[in-house]
PDB file of C-alpha atoms and ligand atoms in Angstrom:
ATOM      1  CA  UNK A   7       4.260 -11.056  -6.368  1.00 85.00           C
ATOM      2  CA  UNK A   8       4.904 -12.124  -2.683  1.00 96.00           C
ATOM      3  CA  UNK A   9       1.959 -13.103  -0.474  1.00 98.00           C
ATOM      4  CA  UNK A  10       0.381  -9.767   1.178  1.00 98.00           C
ATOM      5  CA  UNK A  11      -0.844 -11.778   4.606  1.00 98.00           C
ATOM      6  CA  UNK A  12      -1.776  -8.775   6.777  1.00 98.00           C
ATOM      7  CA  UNK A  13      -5.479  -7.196   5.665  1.00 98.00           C
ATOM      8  CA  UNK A  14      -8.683  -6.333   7.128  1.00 98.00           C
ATOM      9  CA  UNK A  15     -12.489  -6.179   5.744  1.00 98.00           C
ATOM     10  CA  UNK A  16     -15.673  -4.037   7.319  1.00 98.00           C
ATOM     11  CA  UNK A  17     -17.485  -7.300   7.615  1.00 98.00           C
ATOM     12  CA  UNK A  18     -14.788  -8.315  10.695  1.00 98.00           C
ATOM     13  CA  UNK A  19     -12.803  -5.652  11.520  1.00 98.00           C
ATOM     14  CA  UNK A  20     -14.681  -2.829  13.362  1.00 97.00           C
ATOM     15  CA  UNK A  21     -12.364  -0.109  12.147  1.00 96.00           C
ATOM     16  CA  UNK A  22     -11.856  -1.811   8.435  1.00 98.00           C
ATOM     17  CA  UNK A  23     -13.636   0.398   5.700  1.00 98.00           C
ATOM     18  CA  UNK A  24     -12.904  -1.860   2.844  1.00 98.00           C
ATOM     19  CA  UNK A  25     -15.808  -4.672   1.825  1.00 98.00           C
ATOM     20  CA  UNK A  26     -14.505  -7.963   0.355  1.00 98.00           C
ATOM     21  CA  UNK A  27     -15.430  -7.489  -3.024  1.00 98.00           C
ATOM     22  CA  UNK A  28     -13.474  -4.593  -3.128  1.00 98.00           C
ATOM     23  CA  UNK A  29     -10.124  -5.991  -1.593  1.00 98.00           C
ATOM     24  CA  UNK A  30     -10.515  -8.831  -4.353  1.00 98.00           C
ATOM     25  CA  UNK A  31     -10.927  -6.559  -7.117  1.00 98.00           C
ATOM     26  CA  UNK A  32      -7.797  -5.087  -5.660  1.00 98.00           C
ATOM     27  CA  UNK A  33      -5.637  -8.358  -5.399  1.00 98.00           C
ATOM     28  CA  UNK A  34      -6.592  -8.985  -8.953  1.00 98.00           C
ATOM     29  CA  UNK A  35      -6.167  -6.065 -10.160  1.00 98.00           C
ATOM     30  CA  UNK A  36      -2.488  -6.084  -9.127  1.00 98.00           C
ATOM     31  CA  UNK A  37      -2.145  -9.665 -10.195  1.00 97.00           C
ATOM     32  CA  UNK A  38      -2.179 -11.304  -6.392  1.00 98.00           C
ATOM     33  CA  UNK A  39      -2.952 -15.437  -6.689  1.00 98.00           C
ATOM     34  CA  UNK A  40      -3.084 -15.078  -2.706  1.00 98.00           C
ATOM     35  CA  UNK A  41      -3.387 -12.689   0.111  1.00 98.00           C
ATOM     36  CA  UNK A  42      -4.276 -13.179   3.431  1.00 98.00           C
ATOM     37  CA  UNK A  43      -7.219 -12.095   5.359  1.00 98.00           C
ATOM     38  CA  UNK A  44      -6.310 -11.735   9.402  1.00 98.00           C
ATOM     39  CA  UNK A  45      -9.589  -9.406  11.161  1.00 98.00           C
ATOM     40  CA  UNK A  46      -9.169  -7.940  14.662  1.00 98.00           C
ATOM     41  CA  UNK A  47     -10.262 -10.176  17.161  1.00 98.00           C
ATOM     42  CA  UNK A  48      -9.378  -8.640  20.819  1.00 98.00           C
ATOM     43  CA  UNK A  49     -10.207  -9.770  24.220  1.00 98.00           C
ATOM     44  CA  UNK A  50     -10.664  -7.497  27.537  1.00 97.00           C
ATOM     45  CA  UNK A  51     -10.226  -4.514  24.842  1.00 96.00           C
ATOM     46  CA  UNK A  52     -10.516  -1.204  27.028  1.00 94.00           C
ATOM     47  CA  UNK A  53     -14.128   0.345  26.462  1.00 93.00           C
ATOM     48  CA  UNK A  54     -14.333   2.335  23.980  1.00 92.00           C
ATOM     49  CA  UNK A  55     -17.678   2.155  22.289  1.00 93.00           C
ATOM     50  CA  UNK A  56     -16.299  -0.726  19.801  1.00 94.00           C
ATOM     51  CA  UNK A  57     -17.107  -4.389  19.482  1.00 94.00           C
ATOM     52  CA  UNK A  58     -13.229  -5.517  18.373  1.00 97.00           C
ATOM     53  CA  UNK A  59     -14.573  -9.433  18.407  1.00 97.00           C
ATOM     54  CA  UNK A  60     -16.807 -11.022  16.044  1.00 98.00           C
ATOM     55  CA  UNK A  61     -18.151 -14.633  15.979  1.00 98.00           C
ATOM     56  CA  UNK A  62     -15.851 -16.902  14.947  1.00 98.00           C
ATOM     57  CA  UNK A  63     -18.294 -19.721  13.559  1.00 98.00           C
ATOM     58  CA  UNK A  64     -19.620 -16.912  11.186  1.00 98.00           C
ATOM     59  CA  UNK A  65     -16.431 -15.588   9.862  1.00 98.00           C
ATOM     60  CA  UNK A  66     -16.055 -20.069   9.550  1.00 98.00           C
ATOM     61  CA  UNK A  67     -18.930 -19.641   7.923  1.00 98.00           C
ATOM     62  CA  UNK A  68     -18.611 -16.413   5.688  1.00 98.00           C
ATOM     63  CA  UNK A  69     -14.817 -17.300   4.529  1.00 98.00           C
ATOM     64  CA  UNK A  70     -16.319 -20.262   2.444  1.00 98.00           C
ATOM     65  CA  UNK A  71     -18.127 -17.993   0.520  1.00 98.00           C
ATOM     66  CA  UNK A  72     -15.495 -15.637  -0.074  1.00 98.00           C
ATOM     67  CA  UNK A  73     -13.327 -18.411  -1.262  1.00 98.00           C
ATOM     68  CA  UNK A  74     -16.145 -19.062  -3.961  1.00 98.00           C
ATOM     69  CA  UNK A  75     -16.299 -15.283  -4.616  1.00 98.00           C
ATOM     70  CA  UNK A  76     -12.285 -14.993  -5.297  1.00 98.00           C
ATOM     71  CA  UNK A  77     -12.402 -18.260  -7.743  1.00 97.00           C
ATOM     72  CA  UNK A  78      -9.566 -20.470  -8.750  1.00 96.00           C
ATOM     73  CA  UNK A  79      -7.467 -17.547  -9.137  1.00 97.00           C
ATOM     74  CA  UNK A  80      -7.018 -16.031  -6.062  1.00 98.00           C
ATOM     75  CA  UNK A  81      -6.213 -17.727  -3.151  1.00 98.00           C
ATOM     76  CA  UNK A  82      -7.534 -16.770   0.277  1.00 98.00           C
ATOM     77  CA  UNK A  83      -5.710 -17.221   3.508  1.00 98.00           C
ATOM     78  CA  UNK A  84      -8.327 -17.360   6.790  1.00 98.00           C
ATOM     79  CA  UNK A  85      -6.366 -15.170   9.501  1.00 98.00           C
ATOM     80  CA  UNK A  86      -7.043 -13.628  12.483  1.00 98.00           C
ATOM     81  CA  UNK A  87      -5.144 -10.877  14.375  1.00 98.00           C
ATOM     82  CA  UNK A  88      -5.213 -11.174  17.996  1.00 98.00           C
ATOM     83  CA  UNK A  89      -3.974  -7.742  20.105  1.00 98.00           C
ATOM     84  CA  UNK A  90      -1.790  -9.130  22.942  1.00 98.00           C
ATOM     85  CA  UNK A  91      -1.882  -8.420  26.636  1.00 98.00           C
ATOM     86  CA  UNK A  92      -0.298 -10.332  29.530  1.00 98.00           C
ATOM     87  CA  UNK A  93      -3.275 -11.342  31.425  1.00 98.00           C
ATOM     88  CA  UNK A  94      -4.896 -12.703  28.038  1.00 98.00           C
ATOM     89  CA  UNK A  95      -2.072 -14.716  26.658  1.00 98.00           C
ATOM     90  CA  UNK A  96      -3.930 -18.018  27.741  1.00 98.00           C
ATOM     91  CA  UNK A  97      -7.165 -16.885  26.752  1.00 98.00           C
ATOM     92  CA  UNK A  98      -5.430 -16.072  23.138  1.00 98.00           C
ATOM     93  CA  UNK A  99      -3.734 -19.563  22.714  1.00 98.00           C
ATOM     94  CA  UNK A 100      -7.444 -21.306  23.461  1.00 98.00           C
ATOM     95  CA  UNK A 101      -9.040 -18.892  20.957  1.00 98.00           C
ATOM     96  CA  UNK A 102      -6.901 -19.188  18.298  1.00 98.00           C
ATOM     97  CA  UNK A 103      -8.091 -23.173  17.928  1.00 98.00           C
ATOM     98  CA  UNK A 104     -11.173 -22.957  17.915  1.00 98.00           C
ATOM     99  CA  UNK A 105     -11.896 -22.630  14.365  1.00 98.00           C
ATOM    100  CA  UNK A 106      -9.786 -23.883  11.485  1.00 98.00           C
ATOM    101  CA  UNK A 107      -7.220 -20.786  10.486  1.00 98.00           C
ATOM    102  CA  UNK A 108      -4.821 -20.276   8.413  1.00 98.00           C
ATOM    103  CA  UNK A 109      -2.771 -17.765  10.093  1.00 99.00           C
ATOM    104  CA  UNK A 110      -2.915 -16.091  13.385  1.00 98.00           C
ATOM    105  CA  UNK A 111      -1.369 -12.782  14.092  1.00 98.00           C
ATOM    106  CA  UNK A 112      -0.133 -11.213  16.982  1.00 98.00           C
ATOM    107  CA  UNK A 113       0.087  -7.199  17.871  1.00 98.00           C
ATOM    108  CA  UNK A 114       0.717  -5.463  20.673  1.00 98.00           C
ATOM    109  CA  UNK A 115      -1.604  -2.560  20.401  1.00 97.00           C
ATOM    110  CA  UNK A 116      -1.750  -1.020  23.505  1.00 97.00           C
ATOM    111  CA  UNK A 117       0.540   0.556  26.112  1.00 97.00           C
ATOM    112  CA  UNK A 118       0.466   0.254  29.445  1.00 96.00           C
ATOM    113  CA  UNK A 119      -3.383  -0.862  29.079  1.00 95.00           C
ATOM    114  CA  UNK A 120      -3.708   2.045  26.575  1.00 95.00           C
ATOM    115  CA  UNK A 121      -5.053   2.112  23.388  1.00 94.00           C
ATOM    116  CA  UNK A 122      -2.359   4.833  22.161  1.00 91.00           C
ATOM    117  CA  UNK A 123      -4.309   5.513  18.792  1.00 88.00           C
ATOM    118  CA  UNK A 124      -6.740   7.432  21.258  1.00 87.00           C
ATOM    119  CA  UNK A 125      -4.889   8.470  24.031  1.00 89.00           C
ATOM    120  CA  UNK A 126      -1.427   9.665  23.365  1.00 90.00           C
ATOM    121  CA  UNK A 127       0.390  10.186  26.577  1.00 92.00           C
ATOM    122  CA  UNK A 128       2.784   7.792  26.130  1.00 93.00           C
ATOM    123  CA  UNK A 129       4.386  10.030  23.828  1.00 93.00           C
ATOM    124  CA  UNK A 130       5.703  12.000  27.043  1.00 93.00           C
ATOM    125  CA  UNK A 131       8.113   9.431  27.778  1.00 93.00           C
ATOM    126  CA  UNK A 132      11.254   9.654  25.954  1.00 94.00           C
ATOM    127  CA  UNK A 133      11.257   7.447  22.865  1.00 93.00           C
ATOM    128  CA  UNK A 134      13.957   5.172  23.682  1.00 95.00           C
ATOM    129  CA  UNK A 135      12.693   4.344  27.178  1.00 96.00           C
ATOM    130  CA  UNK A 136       9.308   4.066  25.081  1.00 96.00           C
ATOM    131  CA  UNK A 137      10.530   1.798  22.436  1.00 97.00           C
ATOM    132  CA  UNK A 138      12.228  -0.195  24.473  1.00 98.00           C
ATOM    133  CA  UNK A 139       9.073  -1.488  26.653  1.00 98.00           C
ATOM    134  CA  UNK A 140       7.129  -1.464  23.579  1.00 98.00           C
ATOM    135  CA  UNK A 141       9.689  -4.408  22.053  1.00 98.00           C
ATOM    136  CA  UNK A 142       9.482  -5.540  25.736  1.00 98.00           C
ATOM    137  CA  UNK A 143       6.189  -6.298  24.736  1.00 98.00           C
ATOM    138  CA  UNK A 144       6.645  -8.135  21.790  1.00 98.00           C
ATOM    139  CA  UNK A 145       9.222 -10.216  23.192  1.00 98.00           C
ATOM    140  CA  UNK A 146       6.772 -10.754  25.862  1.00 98.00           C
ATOM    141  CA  UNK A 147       3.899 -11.745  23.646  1.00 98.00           C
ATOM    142  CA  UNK A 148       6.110 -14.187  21.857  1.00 98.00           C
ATOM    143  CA  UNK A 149       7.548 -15.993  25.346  1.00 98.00           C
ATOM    144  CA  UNK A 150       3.704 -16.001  26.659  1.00 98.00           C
ATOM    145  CA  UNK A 151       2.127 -17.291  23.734  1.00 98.00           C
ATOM    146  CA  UNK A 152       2.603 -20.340  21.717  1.00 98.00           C
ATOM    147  CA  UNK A 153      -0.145 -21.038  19.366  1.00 98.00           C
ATOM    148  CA  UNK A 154       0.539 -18.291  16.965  1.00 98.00           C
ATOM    149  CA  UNK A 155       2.584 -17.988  13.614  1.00 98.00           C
ATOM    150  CA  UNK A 156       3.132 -13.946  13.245  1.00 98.00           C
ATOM    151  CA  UNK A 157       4.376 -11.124  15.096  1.00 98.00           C
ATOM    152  CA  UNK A 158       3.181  -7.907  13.382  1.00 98.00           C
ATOM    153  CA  UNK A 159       4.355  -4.584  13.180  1.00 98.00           C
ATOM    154  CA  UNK A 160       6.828  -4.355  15.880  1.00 98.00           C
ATOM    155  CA  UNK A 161       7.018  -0.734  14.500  1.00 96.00           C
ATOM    156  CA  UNK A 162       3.329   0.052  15.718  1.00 96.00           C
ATOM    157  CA  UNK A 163       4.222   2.013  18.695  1.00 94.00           C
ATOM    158  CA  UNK A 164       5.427   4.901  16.601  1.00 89.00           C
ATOM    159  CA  UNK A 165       2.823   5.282  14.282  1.00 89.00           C
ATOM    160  CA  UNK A 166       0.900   8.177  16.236  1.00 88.00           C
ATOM    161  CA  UNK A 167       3.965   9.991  17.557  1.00 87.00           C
ATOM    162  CA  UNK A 168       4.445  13.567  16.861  1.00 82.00           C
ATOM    163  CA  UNK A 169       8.092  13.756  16.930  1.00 84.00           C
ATOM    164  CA  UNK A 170       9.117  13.279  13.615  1.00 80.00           C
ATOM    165  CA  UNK A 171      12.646  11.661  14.877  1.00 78.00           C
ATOM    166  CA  UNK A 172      11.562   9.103  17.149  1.00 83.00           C
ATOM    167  CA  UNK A 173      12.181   6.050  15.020  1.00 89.00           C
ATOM    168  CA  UNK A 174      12.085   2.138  16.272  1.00 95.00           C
ATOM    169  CA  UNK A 175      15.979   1.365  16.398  1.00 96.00           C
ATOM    170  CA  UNK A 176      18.153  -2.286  17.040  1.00 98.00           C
ATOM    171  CA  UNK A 177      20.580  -0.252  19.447  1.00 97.00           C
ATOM    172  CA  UNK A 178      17.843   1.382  21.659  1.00 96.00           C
ATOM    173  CA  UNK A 179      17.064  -1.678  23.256  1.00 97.00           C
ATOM    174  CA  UNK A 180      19.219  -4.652  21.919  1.00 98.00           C
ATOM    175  CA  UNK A 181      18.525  -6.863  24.909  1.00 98.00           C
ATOM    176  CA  UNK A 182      14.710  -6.695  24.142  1.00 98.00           C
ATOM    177  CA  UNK A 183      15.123  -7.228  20.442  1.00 98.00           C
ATOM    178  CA  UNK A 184      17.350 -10.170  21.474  1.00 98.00           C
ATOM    179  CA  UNK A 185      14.425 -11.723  23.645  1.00 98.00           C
ATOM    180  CA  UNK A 186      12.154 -10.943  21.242  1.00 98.00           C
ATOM    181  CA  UNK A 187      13.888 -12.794  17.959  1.00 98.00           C
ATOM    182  CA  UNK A 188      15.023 -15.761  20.354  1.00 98.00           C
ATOM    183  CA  UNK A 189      11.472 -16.562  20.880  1.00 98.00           C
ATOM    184  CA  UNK A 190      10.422 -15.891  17.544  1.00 98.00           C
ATOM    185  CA  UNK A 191      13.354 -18.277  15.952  1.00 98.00           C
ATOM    186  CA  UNK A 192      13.152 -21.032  18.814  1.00 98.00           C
ATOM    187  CA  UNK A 193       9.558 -20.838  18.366  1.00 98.00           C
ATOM    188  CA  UNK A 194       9.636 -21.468  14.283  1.00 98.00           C
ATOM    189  CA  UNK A 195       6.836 -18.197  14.170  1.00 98.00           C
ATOM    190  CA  UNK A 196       7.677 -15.565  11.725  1.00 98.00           C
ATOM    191  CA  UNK A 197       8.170 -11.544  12.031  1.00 98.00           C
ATOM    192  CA  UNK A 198       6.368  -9.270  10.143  1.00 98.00           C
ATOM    193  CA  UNK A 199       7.403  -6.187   8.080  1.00 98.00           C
ATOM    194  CA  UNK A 200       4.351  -4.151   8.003  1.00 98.00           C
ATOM    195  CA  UNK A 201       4.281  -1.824   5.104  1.00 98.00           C
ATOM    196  CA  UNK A 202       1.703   0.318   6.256  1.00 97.00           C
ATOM    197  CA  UNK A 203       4.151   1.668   8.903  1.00 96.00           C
ATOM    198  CA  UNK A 204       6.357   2.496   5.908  1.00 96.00           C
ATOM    199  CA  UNK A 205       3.656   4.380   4.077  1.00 96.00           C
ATOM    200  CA  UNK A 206       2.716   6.146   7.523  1.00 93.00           C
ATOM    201  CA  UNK A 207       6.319   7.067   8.490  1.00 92.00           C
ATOM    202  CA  UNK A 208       6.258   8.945   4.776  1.00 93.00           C
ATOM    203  CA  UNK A 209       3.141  10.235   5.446  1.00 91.00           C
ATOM    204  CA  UNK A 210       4.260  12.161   8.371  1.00 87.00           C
ATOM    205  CA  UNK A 211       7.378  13.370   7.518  1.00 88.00           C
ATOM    206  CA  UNK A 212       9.732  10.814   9.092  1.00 88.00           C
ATOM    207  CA  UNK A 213      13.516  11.311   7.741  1.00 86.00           C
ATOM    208  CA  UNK A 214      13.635   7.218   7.771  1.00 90.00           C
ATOM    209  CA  UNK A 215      11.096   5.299   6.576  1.00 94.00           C
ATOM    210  CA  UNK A 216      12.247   1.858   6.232  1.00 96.00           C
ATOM    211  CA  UNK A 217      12.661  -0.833   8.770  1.00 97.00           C
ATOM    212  CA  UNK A 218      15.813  -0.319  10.607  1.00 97.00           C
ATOM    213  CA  UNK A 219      18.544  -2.381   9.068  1.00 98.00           C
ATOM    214  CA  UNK A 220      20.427  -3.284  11.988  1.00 98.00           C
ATOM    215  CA  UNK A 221      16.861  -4.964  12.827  1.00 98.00           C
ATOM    216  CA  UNK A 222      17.023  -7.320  10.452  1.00 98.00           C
ATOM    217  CA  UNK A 223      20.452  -7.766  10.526  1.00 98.00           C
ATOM    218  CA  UNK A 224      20.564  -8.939  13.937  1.00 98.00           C
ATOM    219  CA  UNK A 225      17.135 -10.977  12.951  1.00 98.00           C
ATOM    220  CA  UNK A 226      18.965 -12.673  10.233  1.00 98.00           C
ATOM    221  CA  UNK A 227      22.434 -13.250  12.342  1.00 98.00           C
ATOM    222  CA  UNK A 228      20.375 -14.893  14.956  1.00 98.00           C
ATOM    223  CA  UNK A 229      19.161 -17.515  12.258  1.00 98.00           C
ATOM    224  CA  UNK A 230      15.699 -15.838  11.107  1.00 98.00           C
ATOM    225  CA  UNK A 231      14.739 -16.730   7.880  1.00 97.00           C
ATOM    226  CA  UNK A 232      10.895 -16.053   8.275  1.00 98.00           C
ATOM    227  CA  UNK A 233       9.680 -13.144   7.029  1.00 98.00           C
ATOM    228  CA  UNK A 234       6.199 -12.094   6.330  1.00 98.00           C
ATOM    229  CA  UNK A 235       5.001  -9.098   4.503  1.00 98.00           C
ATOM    230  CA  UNK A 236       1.506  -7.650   5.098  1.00 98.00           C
ATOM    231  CA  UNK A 237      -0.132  -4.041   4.236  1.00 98.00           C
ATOM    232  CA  UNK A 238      -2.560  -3.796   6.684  1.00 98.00           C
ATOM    233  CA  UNK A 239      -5.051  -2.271   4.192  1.00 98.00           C
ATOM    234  CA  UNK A 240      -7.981  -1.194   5.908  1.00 98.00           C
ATOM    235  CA  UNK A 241      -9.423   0.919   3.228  1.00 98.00           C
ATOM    236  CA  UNK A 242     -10.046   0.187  -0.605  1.00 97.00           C
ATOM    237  CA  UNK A 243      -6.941   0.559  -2.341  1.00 95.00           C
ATOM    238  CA  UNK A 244      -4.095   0.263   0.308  1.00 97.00           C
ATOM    239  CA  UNK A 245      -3.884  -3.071  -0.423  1.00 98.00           C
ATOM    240  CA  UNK A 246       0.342  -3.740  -0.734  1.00 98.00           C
ATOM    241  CA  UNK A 247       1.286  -0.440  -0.443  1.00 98.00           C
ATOM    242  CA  UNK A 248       5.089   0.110  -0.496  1.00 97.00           C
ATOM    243  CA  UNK A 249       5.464  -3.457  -1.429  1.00 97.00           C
ATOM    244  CA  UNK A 250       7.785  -2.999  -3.800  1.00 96.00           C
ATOM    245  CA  UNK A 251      10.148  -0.868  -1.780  1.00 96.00           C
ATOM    246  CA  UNK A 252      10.343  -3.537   0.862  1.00 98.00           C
ATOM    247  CA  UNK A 253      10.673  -5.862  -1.305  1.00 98.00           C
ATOM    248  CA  UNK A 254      13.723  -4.441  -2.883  1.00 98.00           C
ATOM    249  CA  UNK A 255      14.846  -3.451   0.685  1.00 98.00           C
ATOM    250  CA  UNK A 256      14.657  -6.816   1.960  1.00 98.00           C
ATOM    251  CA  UNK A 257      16.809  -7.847  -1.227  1.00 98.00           C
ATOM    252  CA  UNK A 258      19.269  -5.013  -0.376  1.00 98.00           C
ATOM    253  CA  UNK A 259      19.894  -6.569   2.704  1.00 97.00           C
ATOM    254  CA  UNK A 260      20.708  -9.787   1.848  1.00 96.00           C
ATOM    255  CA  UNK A 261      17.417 -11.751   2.362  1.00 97.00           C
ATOM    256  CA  UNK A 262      16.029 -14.101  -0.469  1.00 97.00           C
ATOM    257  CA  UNK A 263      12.671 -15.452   0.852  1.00 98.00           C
ATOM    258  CA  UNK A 264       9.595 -14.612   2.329  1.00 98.00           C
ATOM    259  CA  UNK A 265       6.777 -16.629   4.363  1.00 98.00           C
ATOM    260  CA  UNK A 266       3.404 -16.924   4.423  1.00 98.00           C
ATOM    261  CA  UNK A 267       1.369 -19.179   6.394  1.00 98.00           C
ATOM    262  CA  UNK A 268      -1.472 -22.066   4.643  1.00 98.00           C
ATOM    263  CA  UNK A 269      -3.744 -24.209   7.503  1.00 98.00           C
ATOM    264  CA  UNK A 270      -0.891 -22.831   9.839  1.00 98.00           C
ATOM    265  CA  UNK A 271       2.401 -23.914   8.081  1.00 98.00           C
ATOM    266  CA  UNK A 272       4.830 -21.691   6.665  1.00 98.00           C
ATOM    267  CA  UNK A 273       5.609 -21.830   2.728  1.00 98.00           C
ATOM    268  CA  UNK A 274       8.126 -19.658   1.420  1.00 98.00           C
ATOM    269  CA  UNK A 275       8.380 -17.555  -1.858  1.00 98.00           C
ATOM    270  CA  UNK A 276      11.097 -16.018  -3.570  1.00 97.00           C
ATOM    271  CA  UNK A 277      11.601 -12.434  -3.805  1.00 95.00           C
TER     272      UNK A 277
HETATM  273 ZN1  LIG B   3      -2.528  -4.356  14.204  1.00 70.94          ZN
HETATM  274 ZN1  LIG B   4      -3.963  -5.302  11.248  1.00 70.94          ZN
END
C-alpha cells in the first residue's frame, strides 16, 4: 500500500475529530507501515472563533511519543499543513524550519481572504473565472514559497459548491495550470491528489469524480513525476478513502510511482 501523507488528529488540528490512537488502529488495520501526519497550522487566519495554530515544540514533543505508540511497524511521518496567503508566504517559509518535519504541506484555503467553507459567495462567480484564480493561487503559493515539499488539493475550491457541474478542468485555465506545474517541477516539490475530494465529489452528486485527466497529463508532459497521495481523514475511519480508485486511476494514466516525503526528501513507491 502507497504512503497516505495527508491526515489530521484532534490533538493539532482544531477541526480534526479523530484521536491518534484511533488513526493508528486504522493504518494497521488496513496494513499501512507508514502514513503521514500534516496538522493545520495557519497564520493571520480570518477570526472565526478557532485557534488553527498550535505550539510547535509540543507537537516536537508529542510526535516522539506517538512514534513509540505506533511501534516498529508503522512508520510515522511529522507534517504540517500550512494554508497559504500572499502576505504570509515569508512568514510560512520561516515557520516551516523551526522544528524538525518531515513534510510540509501547502493549501490554499481561502478565497479572496475568505474562508469559503463558511462563507460561500464565491460560488456567484462563474466557475471557470472561479477556478481559474483559485489555480492562480496555487501557482502563486508555489512561486512565493520555497521551503515546502507539497501542494495539496488543488481541487479544494470546489468542494462546497452547489452546482453539481462545476468541476476543476486543465482547459479552463491552462496558463495557470502551466505556472502552477512549472514551479512545482523546477522547484523538485510534489502535487497532491487528495482523495477526500474524490469521496466528496461522490458524495454530492458530481457526474466526474476523478481528477481531471488532462491535469495530469499536462503534469506528466511537463516532466512531473512526483505524486503524493493523501486522504485528508479528519474523522475515525476516513483514513485512505478512495485509495484504491486513484490508485488504479493513476495507473490508467500511465503513471508508475508515487512520493512521499521522510526528514523532507522525497522517496518513491511503486504503485
Ligand atoms: Zn487542507
Ligand atoms: Zn488537510
Amino acid at each position: 500500500m502507497v504512503t497516505d501523507g495527508h491526515n489530521h488528529t484532534k490533538h493539532f488540528s482544531v477541526d480534526a475529530e479523530q484521536t491518534i490512537d484511533e488513526l493508528i488502529t486504522s493504518a494497521k488495520e488496513l496494513g499501512f507501515t507508514r502514513i503521514g501526519i500534516t496538522e493545520h497550522f495557519e497564520i493571520d487566519f480570518p477570526e472565526d472563533g478557532l485557534d488553527w495554530q498550535f505550539d510547535l515544540n509540543e507537537y516536537n514533543e508529542t510526535f516522539k511519543t506517538w512514534k513509540k505508540k505506533a511501534g516498529n511497524d508503522l512508520e510515522l511521518l511529522k507534517g504540517i499543513e500550512f494554508g497559504y496567503q500572499t502576505h504570509v508566504a515569508s512568514e510560512i517559509d520561516r515557520t516551516a524550519s523551526l522544528i524538525p518535519f518531515d513534510v510540509v504541506l501547502l493549501s490554499v484555503h481561502l478565497f479572496r481572504g475568505k474562508d469559503f467553507y463558511a462563507d460561500r459567495d464565491c460560488y456567484k462567480i462563474p466557475a471557470k473565472d472561479l477556478h481559474k484564480e483559485y489555480i492562480g493561487m496555487m501557482a502563486e503559493m508555489c512561486e512565493n514559497c520555497s521551503n515546502f515539499d507539497v501542494a495539496a488539493h488543488y481541487d479544494y475550491i470546489n468542494r462546497y459548491t452547489d452546482n453539481l457541474s462545476d468541476f476543476v478542468t486543465y482547459w479552463e485555465c491552462p496558463k495557470e495550470f502551466d505556472r502552477f506545474f512549472e514551479a512545482l517541477i523546477s522547484k523538485n516539490k510534489a502535487l497532491e491528489i487528495n482523495t477526500k475530494s474524490i469521496q466528496k465529489h461522490k458524495e454530492r452528486g458530481f457526474s466526474r469524480t476523478l481528477p481531471d485527466p488532462d491535469i495530469l497529463n499536462r503534469y506528466r508532459k511537463m516532466g512531473g513525476n512526483m505524486i503524493c497521495l493523501g486522504s485528508d481523514s479528519h474523522i475515525k475511519g476516513s483514513l485512505a478513502v478512495c485509495f484504491n480508485e486513484a490508485v488504479e486511476y493513476l495507473k490508467s494514466l500511465g503513471f508508475t510511482e508515487t512520493v512521499y516525503f521522510k526528514d523532507r526528501k522525497p522517496y518513491f513507491e511503486t504503485l
